[in-house]
Amino acid sequence: EVQLVESGGGLVQPGGSLTLSCAASGFTFSSYWMHWVRQVPGKGLAWVSRINPDGSTTTYADSVKGRFSISRDNAKNTLFLQMNSLRAEDTAVYYCVRSLLGKDDYWGQGTLVPVSS
Amino acid sequence: QSVLTQPPSASGTPGQRVTIYCSGSSSNIGKNNVCWYQQLPGTAPKLLVYGNNQRPAGVPDRFSGSKSGTSASLAISGLRSEDEGEYFCAVWDDSQSGVVFGGGTQLTVL
């Protein structure tokens, strides 16, 4: 059974940093593009970042470019999102997603990151 | 404001057919394949349609997608109470070099 389990969310002050993790199981993690997508509670979805299967190519939304960094450890089947210089507008539920927009698209349950003083 | 435009709400009675529309541009829907997601209350989004009109395994054929030019649509036939939730369209945008989503359509089954 495919599983994506996000962790690392929690309250952080503006200007602070946080690292999210996504533990993958039930599939060959190293074969898939992985993405982070966020959702302000009660609002729409926003794509954050993606990384290719071997970790050599990354892409970011303009809203997080220069502040967030996506990475992966294929030996440990884990995806990461390092978030720096956090702002109130980064407050959201962050989802780890396998193969976004493809037939193997699969979402984790998300982790909440409130940014507030 | 979302790059893709969806109506904020839609409704229908059990058994009816409802269509949700998604409007984009030449840099997204006009060039790339559209996906549709269903998000039930308190859960993560789930893929309903990919490649404009393909259904993943397990998705009932009551759900069907189509695309024409820079617009796409999701039709739900034989509406059921369990279909109540939010529906999002999504596509790769060549201008933004990223995935863009519609603002979502809240479907109510009356």
mmCIF file of C-alpha atoms in Angstrom, chain B residues 49-100:
data_model
loop_
_atom_site.group_PDB
_atom_site.id
_atom_site.type_symbol
_atom_site.label_atom_id
_atom_site.label_comp_id
_atom_site.label_asym_id
_atom_site.label_seq_id
_atom_site.Cartn_x
_atom_site.Cartn_y
_atom_site.Cartn_z
ATOM 1 C CA VAL B 49 -9.035 12.722 -13.918
ATOM 2 C CA TYR B 50 -5.612 13.010 -15.541
ATOM 3 C CA GLY B 51 -4.563 13.580 -19.135
ATOM 4 C CA ASN B 52 -7.728 15.656 -19.756
ATOM 5 C CA ASN B 53 -10.080 12.661 -19.802
ATOM 6 C CA GLN B 54 -8.418 9.605 -18.232
ATOM 7 C CA ARG B 55 -9.583 8.072 -14.974
ATOM 8 C CA PRO B 56 -7.205 6.378 -12.522
ATOM 9 C CA ALA B 57 -8.110 2.883 -11.409
ATOM 10 C CA GLY B 58 -10.966 2.935 -8.917
ATOM 11 C CA VAL B 59 -12.550 6.196 -10.018
ATOM 12 C CA PRO B 60 -16.152 5.570 -11.142
ATOM 13 C CA ASP B 61 -17.081 6.305 -14.745
ATOM 14 C CA ARG B 62 -19.636 8.789 -13.399
ATOM 15 C CA PHE B 63 -16.720 11.219 -13.472
ATOM 16 C CA SER B 64 -15.553 12.368 -16.916
ATOM 17 C CA GLY B 65 -13.231 15.112 -18.094
ATOM 18 C CA SER B 66 -12.862 16.988 -21.351
ATOM 19 C CA LYS B 67 -10.851 19.851 -22.803
ATOM 20 C CA SER B 68 -11.381 22.297 -25.627
ATOM 21 C CA GLY B 69 -8.951 25.083 -26.436
ATOM 22 C CA THR B 70 -8.097 26.898 -23.229
ATOM 23 C CA SER B 71 -10.979 25.479 -21.182
ATOM 24 C CA ALA B 72 -11.669 22.175 -19.479
ATOM 25 C CA SER B 73 -14.632 20.635 -17.745
ATOM 26 C CA LEU B 74 -15.487 17.890 -15.287
ATOM 27 C CA ALA B 75 -18.873 16.221 -15.567
ATOM 28 C CA ILE B 76 -20.374 14.217 -12.728
ATOM 29 C CA SER B 77 -23.387 12.113 -13.652
ATOM 30 C CA GLY B 78 -25.718 10.235 -11.321
ATOM 31 C CA LEU B 79 -24.914 12.694 -8.538
ATOM 32 C CA ARG B 80 -24.647 11.181 -5.041
ATOM 33 C CA SER B 81 -24.556 12.754 -1.583
ATOM 34 C CA GLU B 82 -20.996 11.473 -1.109
ATOM 35 C CA ASP B 83 -19.864 13.597 -4.072
ATOM 36 C CA GLU B 84 -20.301 16.709 -1.938
ATOM 37 C CA GLY B 85 -16.942 18.420 -1.555
ATOM 38 C CA GLU B 86 -14.507 20.684 -3.370
ATOM 39 C CA TYR B 87 -13.209 20.122 -6.897
ATOM 40 C CA PHE B 88 -10.012 21.596 -8.317
ATOM 41 C CA CYS B 89 -8.549 21.678 -11.813
ATOM 42 C CA ALA B 90 -4.770 21.715 -12.291
ATOM 43 C CA VAL B 91 -2.274 21.901 -15.138
ATOM 44 C CA TRP B 92 1.381 22.690 -15.880
ATOM 45 C CA ASP B 93 1.902 26.320 -16.896
ATOM 46 C CA ASP B 94 4.746 26.937 -19.350
ATOM 47 C CA SER B 95 4.979 30.652 -18.511
ATOM 48 C CA GLN B 96 5.255 30.091 -14.771
ATOM 49 C CA SER B 97 7.280 26.864 -15.097
ATOM 50 C CA GLY B 98 5.097 25.346 -12.438
ATOM 51 C CA VAL B 99 1.790 23.683 -11.666
ATOM 52 C CA VAL B 100 -1.214 25.990 -11.396
#
